[in-house]
Short mmCIF file of C-alpha atoms and ligand atoms in Angstrom, two decimals:
data_model
loop_
_atom_site.label_atom_id
_atom_site.label_comp_id
_atom_site.label_asym_id
_atom_site.label_seq_id
_atom_site.Cartn_x
_atom_site.Cartn_y
_atom_site.Cartn_z
CA MET C 1 96.63 106.06 72.74
CA ASN C 2 93.35 106.50 70.87
CA LYS C 3 90.80 105.19 73.16
CA SER C 4 87.89 105.20 70.56
CA GLU C 5 89.43 102.34 68.69
CA PRO C 6 88.64 98.84 70.24
CA PHE C 7 91.26 97.46 72.56
CA ASP C 8 92.63 93.94 72.46
CA LEU C 9 91.92 93.75 76.31
CA VAL C 10 90.18 95.81 78.91
CA ILE C 11 91.00 95.27 82.67
CA LEU C 12 88.27 96.33 85.16
CA GLY C 13 90.07 97.23 88.32
CA GLY C 14 93.70 98.33 88.66
CA GLY C 15 94.51 96.77 92.05
CA CYS C 16 96.65 93.79 92.95
CA ALA C 17 95.24 91.53 90.25
CA GLY C 18 94.77 94.09 87.30
CA LEU C 19 98.18 95.50 87.85
CA SER C 20 99.72 92.09 88.32
CA LEU C 21 98.52 91.04 84.93
CA ALA C 22 99.38 94.36 83.19
CA TYR C 23 102.86 94.23 84.72
CA ARG C 24 103.47 90.93 82.91
CA LEU C 25 102.02 92.19 79.68
CA ALA C 26 104.31 95.30 80.02
CA GLN C 27 107.40 93.08 79.87
CA HIS C 28 106.73 92.45 76.08
CA ASP C 29 107.07 94.92 73.23
CA ASP C 30 104.24 93.14 71.42
CA ALA C 31 101.87 93.35 74.34
CA PRO C 32 98.10 93.42 73.45
CA ARG C 33 96.60 96.96 73.34
CA THR C 34 95.23 97.17 76.94
CA LEU C 35 93.22 99.68 78.91
CA ILE C 36 93.01 99.42 82.71
CA ILE C 37 89.91 101.08 84.15
CA ASP C 38 89.97 102.03 87.92
CA PRO C 39 88.44 105.01 89.84
CA ARG C 40 91.34 105.42 92.22
CA ILE C 41 92.74 108.94 92.36
CA GLU C 42 95.89 107.67 94.04
CA TYR C 43 97.79 104.64 95.13
CA THR C 44 98.85 104.65 98.66
CA ASN C 45 100.63 102.12 101.00
CA ASP C 46 97.06 100.74 101.75
CA ARG C 47 97.89 97.21 102.52
CA THR C 48 100.61 94.70 103.23
CA TRP C 49 100.67 91.39 101.48
CA CYS C 50 101.84 88.43 103.31
CA GLY C 51 102.03 84.77 102.55
CA TRP C 52 104.25 81.81 101.42
CA PRO C 53 106.09 82.16 98.06
CA VAL C 54 105.37 78.51 97.17
CA THR C 55 105.90 79.44 93.43
CA ALA C 56 108.21 82.32 92.28
CA HIS C 57 106.82 85.86 91.49
CA PRO C 58 108.31 88.91 89.98
CA PHE C 59 108.07 91.06 93.21
CA GLN C 60 110.58 88.89 95.31
CA GLY C 61 113.12 91.74 95.08
CA ASP C 62 110.50 94.08 96.81
CA VAL C 63 109.73 91.82 99.83
CA ARG C 64 110.31 93.90 102.99
CA ALA C 65 110.80 90.93 105.42
CA ARG C 66 110.89 87.12 105.66
CA TRP C 67 110.31 84.78 108.58
CA HIS C 68 111.39 81.04 108.63
CA THR C 69 109.62 80.27 111.82
CA LEU C 70 106.01 80.96 112.81
CA THR C 71 104.31 80.56 116.24
CA LEU C 72 100.63 79.81 117.09
CA HIS C 73 99.33 80.31 120.64
CA THR C 74 96.10 79.11 122.29
CA ASP C 75 95.09 78.98 125.92
CA GLN C 76 96.34 75.33 126.11
CA ALA C 77 99.72 75.41 124.27
CA SER C 78 102.01 77.04 121.84
CA THR C 79 103.34 75.53 118.64
CA THR C 80 106.24 76.84 116.45
CA VAL C 81 106.94 75.58 113.05
CA GLU C 82 109.88 76.11 110.72
CA SER C 83 110.27 76.12 106.93
CA ARG C 84 113.63 76.80 105.33
CA ARG C 85 112.07 76.30 101.97
CA TYR C 86 109.11 78.48 102.10
CA PRO C 87 109.76 81.51 104.38
CA TYR C 88 106.61 83.56 105.15
CA GLU C 89 107.10 86.92 103.43
CA MET C 90 105.63 90.41 103.62
CA LEU C 91 105.43 92.90 100.67
CA GLU C 92 104.17 96.48 101.05
CA ALA C 93 101.73 97.68 98.47
CA GLU C 94 103.55 100.91 97.89
CA ARG C 95 106.50 99.04 96.42
CA PHE C 96 104.28 96.92 94.29
CA TYR C 97 102.34 99.83 92.97
CA THR C 98 105.46 101.76 92.13
CA ARG C 99 107.08 98.89 90.27
CA THR C 100 103.89 97.89 88.33
CA LEU C 101 102.66 101.47 87.43
CA THR C 102 106.15 102.61 86.21
CA ALA C 103 106.42 99.53 83.88
CA ILE C 104 102.78 100.02 82.82
CA ASP C 105 102.92 103.82 82.16
CA ASP C 106 106.19 103.40 80.10
CA HIS C 107 104.54 100.99 77.74
CA PRO C 108 103.12 102.45 74.57
CA CYS C 109 100.44 99.76 74.15
CA ILE C 110 99.06 99.99 77.79
CA ALA C 111 96.94 102.86 79.07
CA ARG C 112 94.98 103.64 82.24
CA VAL C 113 91.83 105.59 82.63
CA GLN C 114 90.59 106.99 86.00
CA ALA C 115 86.94 105.86 85.95
CA ARG C 116 84.39 103.45 87.39
CA ALA C 117 82.99 100.69 85.11
CA LEU C 118 79.21 100.92 85.37
CA ASN C 119 77.96 98.45 82.85
CA VAL C 120 79.54 95.57 81.03
CA GLU C 121 78.12 94.00 77.85
CA ASP C 122 79.79 90.67 77.44
CA ARG C 123 79.32 89.06 74.06
CA GLU C 124 80.86 86.26 72.04
CA GLU C 125 82.64 88.85 69.77
CA GLY C 126 83.84 91.23 72.51
CA VAL C 127 83.05 93.38 75.59
CA THR C 128 81.64 96.85 75.61
CA VAL C 129 82.17 98.76 78.95
CA THR C 130 80.23 101.91 79.98
CA LEU C 131 82.21 104.25 82.31
CA ASP C 132 80.94 106.67 84.81
CA ASN C 133 82.37 109.63 82.82
CA GLY C 134 80.01 108.73 80.01
CA GLU C 135 82.66 107.11 77.80
CA THR C 136 82.14 103.66 76.20
CA VAL C 137 85.23 101.44 75.69
CA GLN C 138 85.28 98.25 73.40
CA ALA C 139 87.64 95.42 73.61
CA ARG C 140 88.13 91.92 72.12
CA PHE C 141 88.56 90.46 75.70
CA GLY C 142 87.97 91.62 79.30
CA VAL C 143 89.38 90.68 82.73
CA ASP C 144 87.12 91.60 85.59
CA THR C 145 88.89 92.15 89.03
CA ARG C 146 86.16 94.21 90.62
CA PRO C 147 84.90 93.38 94.14
CA HIS C 148 81.39 91.99 94.19
CA PRO C 149 80.32 91.81 97.83
CA LYS C 150 77.04 90.08 98.70
CA PRO C 151 75.63 88.57 101.96
CA LEU C 152 77.42 85.32 102.86
CA ALA C 153 75.48 82.07 103.22
CA PRO C 154 76.55 79.65 105.89
CA PRO C 155 79.09 78.14 106.44
CA TRP C 156 81.05 81.00 105.11
CA LEU C 157 82.46 83.78 107.25
CA TRP C 158 83.75 87.30 106.89
CA GLN C 159 87.32 88.09 107.73
CA ASP C 160 87.77 91.44 109.34
CA PHE C 161 90.99 92.97 110.51
CA ALA C 162 92.65 96.08 111.65
CA GLY C 163 96.36 96.48 111.48
CA ILE C 164 98.85 98.93 112.91
CA ASN C 165 102.60 99.14 112.06
CA VAL C 166 103.98 99.77 115.64
CA GLN C 167 107.14 101.32 116.79
CA ALA C 168 107.96 100.53 120.42
CA ASP C 169 110.73 99.02 122.66
CA ASN C 170 110.64 95.27 123.55
CA MET C 171 109.14 93.96 120.34
CA PRO C 172 108.53 90.31 120.14
CA ARG C 173 111.46 88.62 118.19
CA HIS C 174 109.45 85.99 116.50
CA ALA C 175 106.58 86.12 114.09
CA GLU C 176 103.22 85.01 115.68
CA LEU C 177 100.74 83.87 112.92
CA MET C 178 97.84 83.30 115.24
CA ASP C 179 97.60 84.25 118.96
CA PHE C 180 94.20 83.14 120.18
CA ARG C 181 94.79 84.14 123.74
CA ILE C 182 93.02 87.39 123.08
CA GLY C 183 89.59 86.05 122.20
CA GLU C 184 86.71 86.28 124.65
CA ASN C 185 83.36 84.88 123.46
CA PRO C 186 83.92 82.56 120.47
CA GLN C 187 80.18 82.64 119.64
CA ASP C 188 80.55 86.26 118.54
CA GLY C 189 83.49 85.44 116.23
CA ILE C 190 87.02 83.89 116.20
CA ASP C 191 89.60 86.58 117.16
CA PHE C 192 93.23 86.30 117.05
CA LEU C 193 96.27 88.57 117.00
CA TYR C 194 98.95 88.37 114.19
CA VAL C 195 102.28 89.95 114.95
CA LEU C 196 105.09 90.30 112.38
CA PRO C 197 108.27 91.95 113.68
CA TYR C 198 110.35 93.29 110.83
CA SER C 199 113.02 95.28 112.78
CA PRO C 200 114.15 95.40 116.35
CA ASP C 201 111.68 98.13 117.27
CA GLN C 202 108.87 97.73 114.66
CA ALA C 203 106.22 95.24 113.83
CA LEU C 204 102.93 94.83 112.13
CA PHE C 205 100.13 93.95 114.71
CA GLU C 206 96.75 92.89 113.34
CA TRP C 207 93.64 92.11 115.13
CA THR C 208 91.70 89.54 113.08
CA ARG C 209 88.17 88.20 113.41
CA PHE C 210 86.32 85.54 111.44
CA GLY C 211 82.65 85.96 111.95
CA ARG C 212 79.20 86.70 110.42
CA PRO C 213 77.97 89.38 110.06
CA PRO C 214 81.11 91.41 109.50
CA THR C 215 82.44 93.39 112.43
CA SER C 216 83.27 97.01 111.83
CA PRO C 217 87.04 97.60 111.55
CA THR C 218 86.80 100.51 113.87
CA THR C 219 85.74 98.09 116.64
CA LEU C 220 88.77 95.84 115.94
CA GLU C 221 91.02 98.84 115.75
CA GLN C 222 89.89 99.94 119.27
CA ARG C 223 90.51 96.46 120.64
CA LEU C 224 93.95 96.48 119.04
CA GLU C 225 94.77 99.72 120.50
CA ALA C 226 93.57 98.53 123.97
CA HIS C 227 95.90 95.46 123.56
CA LEU C 228 98.87 97.71 122.54
CA ASN C 229 98.25 99.95 125.60
CA GLU C 230 98.23 96.92 127.78
CA ARG C 231 101.37 95.40 126.17
CA PHE C 232 103.60 98.30 125.78
CA GLY C 233 102.01 100.90 128.20
CA GLN C 234 99.85 103.95 127.09
CA GLY C 235 102.10 106.42 125.35
CA HIS C 236 104.94 103.96 124.93
CA TRP C 237 104.15 102.86 121.36
CA GLN C 238 103.71 104.82 118.17
CA ALA C 239 101.36 103.94 115.08
CA LEU C 240 103.47 104.34 111.99
CA ARG C 241 100.78 103.15 109.58
CA ARG C 242 97.13 101.71 109.75
CA GLU C 243 95.27 99.28 107.47
CA THR C 244 91.84 97.60 107.74
CA GLY C 245 90.16 95.11 105.58
CA THR C 246 87.02 92.96 105.22
CA LEU C 247 87.31 89.75 103.01
CA PRO C 248 84.61 87.20 102.26
CA MET C 249 85.83 83.76 103.25
CA ALA C 250 83.59 82.30 100.59
CA PRO C 251 83.71 81.00 96.97
CA PRO C 252 83.47 83.52 94.10
CA THR C 253 79.97 85.06 93.43
CA ARG C 254 80.63 85.03 89.51
CA THR C 255 82.17 82.89 86.92
CA ASP C 256 83.84 83.64 83.70
CA GLY C 257 81.59 85.05 80.85
CA ARG C 258 81.84 84.81 76.99
CA SER C 259 84.78 87.17 76.50
CA MET C 260 85.23 88.32 80.03
CA ALA C 261 87.40 86.35 82.54
CA VAL C 262 86.78 86.84 86.38
CA THR C 263 89.50 87.00 88.93
CA GLY C 264 90.76 88.75 92.02
CA ALA C 265 89.92 88.47 95.68
CA TYR C 266 86.15 88.27 94.90
CA GLY C 267 86.68 86.27 91.70
CA GLY C 268 88.12 82.92 92.77
CA ALA C 269 91.70 84.00 93.44
CA MET C 270 91.31 84.09 97.18
CA ARG C 271 91.49 80.89 99.22
CA ALA C 272 88.08 80.90 100.98
CA ALA C 273 89.38 79.16 104.20
CA THR C 274 92.27 81.62 104.73
CA GLY C 275 91.80 84.87 102.97
CA TYR C 276 95.26 84.58 101.25
CA ALA C 277 95.10 85.90 97.75
CA PHE C 278 98.38 87.65 96.92
CA HIS C 279 100.36 84.67 95.72
CA ALA C 280 97.44 83.01 93.98
CA ILE C 281 96.88 86.09 91.97
CA GLN C 282 100.53 86.06 90.96
CA ARG C 283 100.07 82.41 89.88
CA TRP C 284 96.87 83.50 87.92
CA ALA C 285 98.57 86.57 86.33
CA ASP C 286 101.36 84.30 84.95
CA GLN C 287 98.84 82.00 83.34
CA CYS C 288 96.57 84.78 82.07
CA ALA C 289 99.44 86.75 80.50
CA LYS C 290 100.87 83.59 78.81
CA ALA C 291 97.47 82.99 77.21
CA LEU C 292 96.94 86.52 76.10
CA LEU C 293 100.59 86.79 74.66
CA ALA C 294 99.82 83.57 72.74
CA GLY C 295 96.66 85.23 71.29
CA GLN C 296 94.30 83.25 73.38
CA PRO C 297 91.43 84.41 75.46
CA PRO C 298 92.16 85.36 79.17
CA VAL C 299 91.66 82.75 81.80
CA GLY C 300 89.98 83.47 85.07
CA ALA C 301 91.08 82.38 88.65
CA SER C 302 90.00 79.24 90.34
CA THR C 303 90.66 77.51 93.59
CA GLY C 304 89.62 74.11 92.32
CA ARG C 305 86.55 72.08 93.15
CA ILE C 306 88.29 69.66 95.69
CA LEU C 307 89.88 72.41 97.64
CA LEU C 308 86.72 74.42 97.71
CA GLN C 309 84.81 71.52 99.09
CA LEU C 310 87.44 70.88 101.76
CA ASP C 311 87.18 74.54 102.65
CA ARG C 312 83.58 74.25 102.92
CA ILE C 313 83.79 71.35 105.33
CA PHE C 314 86.54 73.18 107.38
CA MET C 315 84.42 76.54 107.61
CA SER C 316 81.35 74.45 108.45
CA THR C 317 83.37 72.85 111.39
CA LEU C 318 84.46 76.37 112.58
CA ALA C 319 81.00 77.61 112.40
CA GLN C 320 79.68 74.71 114.49
CA HIS C 321 82.46 74.63 116.95
CA PRO C 322 83.99 78.13 117.17
CA GLU C 323 85.31 77.37 120.62
CA ARG C 324 87.48 74.67 119.18
CA ALA C 325 88.97 76.87 116.40
CA PRO C 326 92.17 77.80 118.25
CA GLU C 327 93.18 74.23 119.03
CA PHE C 328 92.08 73.16 115.46
CA TYR C 329 94.60 75.65 113.86
CA ARG C 330 97.35 74.86 116.45
CA LEU C 331 97.03 71.04 116.07
CA LEU C 332 97.08 71.48 112.23
CA PHE C 333 100.48 73.15 112.38
CA GLU C 334 101.68 70.74 115.16
CA LYS C 335 100.73 67.60 113.33
CA ALA C 336 100.93 68.23 109.62
CA PRO C 337 104.34 68.31 107.91
CA THR C 338 105.01 72.06 107.59
CA ASP C 339 105.90 72.40 103.91
CA ARG C 340 102.88 70.09 103.04
CA LEU C 341 100.62 72.30 105.06
CA ILE C 342 102.11 75.52 103.47
CA ARG C 343 101.47 74.22 99.97
CA PHE C 344 97.93 73.17 101.07
CA LEU C 345 97.15 76.56 102.64
CA SER C 346 98.54 78.28 99.50
CA GLY C 347 96.30 76.35 97.25
CA VAL C 348 98.82 74.26 95.37
CA PRO C 349 98.92 70.87 97.28
CA SER C 350 99.85 67.54 95.75
CA VAL C 351 97.51 64.63 96.71
CA ARG C 352 99.91 63.61 99.43
CA ASP C 353 99.92 67.12 100.81
CA THR C 354 96.11 67.07 101.06
CA LEU C 355 96.10 63.63 102.75
CA SER C 356 98.68 64.73 105.19
CA VAL C 357 96.76 67.77 106.23
CA MET C 358 93.45 65.82 106.57
CA ASN C 359 95.16 63.29 108.65
CA ALA C 360 96.30 66.05 111.02
CA LEU C 361 92.79 67.29 111.65
CA PRO C 362 90.47 65.83 114.41
CA TRP C 363 87.94 63.73 112.65
CA ALA C 364 84.92 63.64 114.96
CA PRO C 365 83.76 67.13 114.33
CA LEU C 366 84.81 67.09 110.72
CA ILE C 367 82.61 64.02 109.92
CA GLY C 368 79.54 65.98 111.18
CA SER C 369 80.41 68.94 108.91
CA THR C 370 81.15 66.71 105.95
CA LEU C 371 77.56 65.14 106.32
CA ARG C 372 76.13 68.71 106.73
CA CYS C 373 78.14 69.85 103.56
CA ALA C 374 76.49 67.12 101.59
CA LEU C 375 73.21 68.88 102.02
CA PRO C 376 72.35 71.97 99.87
CA GLU C 377 73.61 75.32 101.05
CA ARG C 378 71.09 77.52 102.98
CA ALA C 379 70.81 81.34 102.29
C1 FAD I 401 94.24 95.66 104.01
C2 FAD I 401 94.36 94.30 103.41
C3 FAD I 401 95.44 93.64 103.69
C4 FAD I 401 95.53 92.19 102.90
N1 FAD I 401 96.62 91.38 103.31
C5 FAD I 401 96.77 90.28 102.56
C6 FAD I 401 97.79 89.48 102.89
O1 FAD I 401 98.58 89.73 103.79
N2 FAD I 401 97.97 88.32 102.14
C7 FAD I 401 97.16 88.02 101.09
O2 FAD I 401 97.35 87.00 100.45
N3 FAD I 401 96.04 88.70 100.93
C8 FAD I 401 95.77 89.86 101.56
N4 FAD I 401 94.76 90.70 101.33
C9 FAD I 401 93.74 90.15 100.33
C10 FAD I 401 93.94 90.37 98.92
O3 FAD I 401 95.31 89.93 98.63
C11 FAD I 401 93.85 91.87 98.51
O4 FAD I 401 92.60 92.38 98.88
C12 FAD I 401 94.24 92.18 97.18
O5 FAD I 401 94.44 93.51 96.96
C13 FAD I 401 93.26 91.62 96.22
O6 FAD I 401 93.45 91.99 94.85
P1 FAD I 401 92.28 92.43 93.84
O7 FAD I 401 92.77 92.94 92.61
O8 FAD I 401 91.22 91.30 93.88
O9 FAD I 401 91.53 93.57 94.59
P2 FAD I 401 92.08 95.02 94.95
O10 FAD I 401 93.54 95.13 94.94
O11 FAD I 401 91.27 95.62 95.84
O12 FAD I 401 91.74 95.81 93.48
C14 FAD I 401 90.28 95.94 92.95
C15 FAD I 401 90.32 97.27 92.29
O13 FAD I 401 89.00 97.40 91.63
C16 FAD I 401 88.77 98.81 91.61
N5 FAD I 401 87.33 98.91 91.36
C17 FAD I 401 86.33 98.84 92.29
N6 FAD I 401 85.14 99.14 91.62
C18 FAD I 401 85.49 99.35 90.32
C19 FAD I 401 84.68 99.68 89.21
N7 FAD I 401 83.27 99.68 89.18
N8 FAD I 401 85.32 99.81 88.01
C20 FAD I 401 86.65 99.77 87.99
N9 FAD I 401 87.45 99.53 88.91
C21 FAD I 401 86.84 99.26 90.17
C22 FAD I 401 89.25 99.25 92.93
O14 FAD I 401 89.44 100.63 92.93
C23 FAD I 401 90.58 98.59 93.13
O15 FAD I 401 91.69 99.23 92.66
C24 FAD I 401 94.52 91.86 102.02
C25 FAD I 401 93.46 92.85 101.78
C26 FAD I 401 93.35 93.99 102.32
C27 FAD I 401 92.22 94.93 102.09
#
C-alpha cells in the first residue's frame, strides 16, 4: 500500500481497542484505507481479559473458560452469586492477537507500521501524524487509543495487579472474584486476591490493589508468590505465565478532537470504578466501525455522565473508608440482583438496574461522599 497518499483512517495504537476496530473493518471488502501505527515489535500473550459478555462480541469462540458462579470473601462472611445469563469469561490476548492480526494483514486496504506516533495535528479537514521514524502520515480521520498516564486527583485510585497462571494440585474448584482476607493495612490500599481456576490443576491467581500512589507490580508479585508458597507449599506450584498491570481508576484525560476520536483504557472505554475495559471496547468498536463504514466520522468511547458521577461517589467512599471496602463489595453482590449488578458493572445498566444497585449500598457513608463530590475536584 502506498503510505504517501492520505489514508481514510489512521489508528494510533494497535492494542485491544485499535485491533478490535480494525478487525471489524477487515470483515468488509470496501473497508476504509486504514493505517495502524504501533511501536510493538511482537505480540505476546501479555494479558488475560475477563469480564461479563453482556453484549455479544466476535471473539466468543476464542474464550478459554467461563464461570457461572463467583464468590467474594471477607473476614466477616462469604457470598456466592450465580448468573446463567452472563457467565464470567476469560480470553487470552494471544488468541485475540492471532485472530485480529490474521484478518487485518490479509486485507488489501489495511496496513500496519511499526512506529511511535510523536505528534498529532488534528484539524477540521484531517489529521497529520509525525512518527518516530521521521515519516509523516495524513488521514481524513483518526482514532487515538494511546495510553495517556497522568497523576490521579482524589478520589480516583490506581489499580495495580500481578497475576500468575499457576499449575498445582488441590486447585480451588470455584472462581473467587474478590478474596479480601489477604489485606493487612487498608490505609495503604485495598488488597484482594482473584482466583480463576480453568482446569483441575491450573488457575490464574492475581493480587490486586486499589491505592494511590501506584504500587510497584514487583511488590505485588512478591506478595502473590508468598501467598502461593503458603497455600501450596514452596516448590509445589509452578508459574506457567505472568502478567502485571497498572490501570487508572479515573475518567479519561482527553476528549474527542476535530477529526480524531479518543478511546481505549485511557480514553473513556474503561469503567473507572472497576478497571474493566475489554467488553466496553468491543461495544465501542461495533459503533465506531458502523459509523466509518457508513462514511461518517469515528466515534469515541464514553462511560456516560451519570455512571461517571456514581463512580466518583463510590470511589470517594472507598477512599474515605478503605477499611469498609471489603464489606461494601460483598454486600453489593449479596443484596443486588446479580444480573442487574453485572449490567451495572459492565457499564450498560437500565434505570432499574442502577436503582437496584444503589439500593444495595449502605447509604450513610455514601451520603457523605455525595456531598463531598458536589464540591470541585482537588488536584
Ligand atoms: C495485564 C492486564 C490485564 C488486564 N485484564 C483485564 C481484564 O481482565 N478485563 C478487562 O476488561 N480489562 C483488563 N485490562 C484492562 C484493558 O482491557 C486492557 O488494558 C486493554 O488492553 C486496553 O486496550 P487499549 O487498546 O486501550 O490499550 P492497549 O491494549 O494497551 O493498546 C495500546 C497500544 O498503544 C500503543 N502505543 C503506546 N504509545 C504509542 C504511540 N506513541 N504511538 C502509537 N502507539 C502507541 C501500545 O504499544 C499498545 O499496543 C487489563 C490490562 C492489563 C495490562
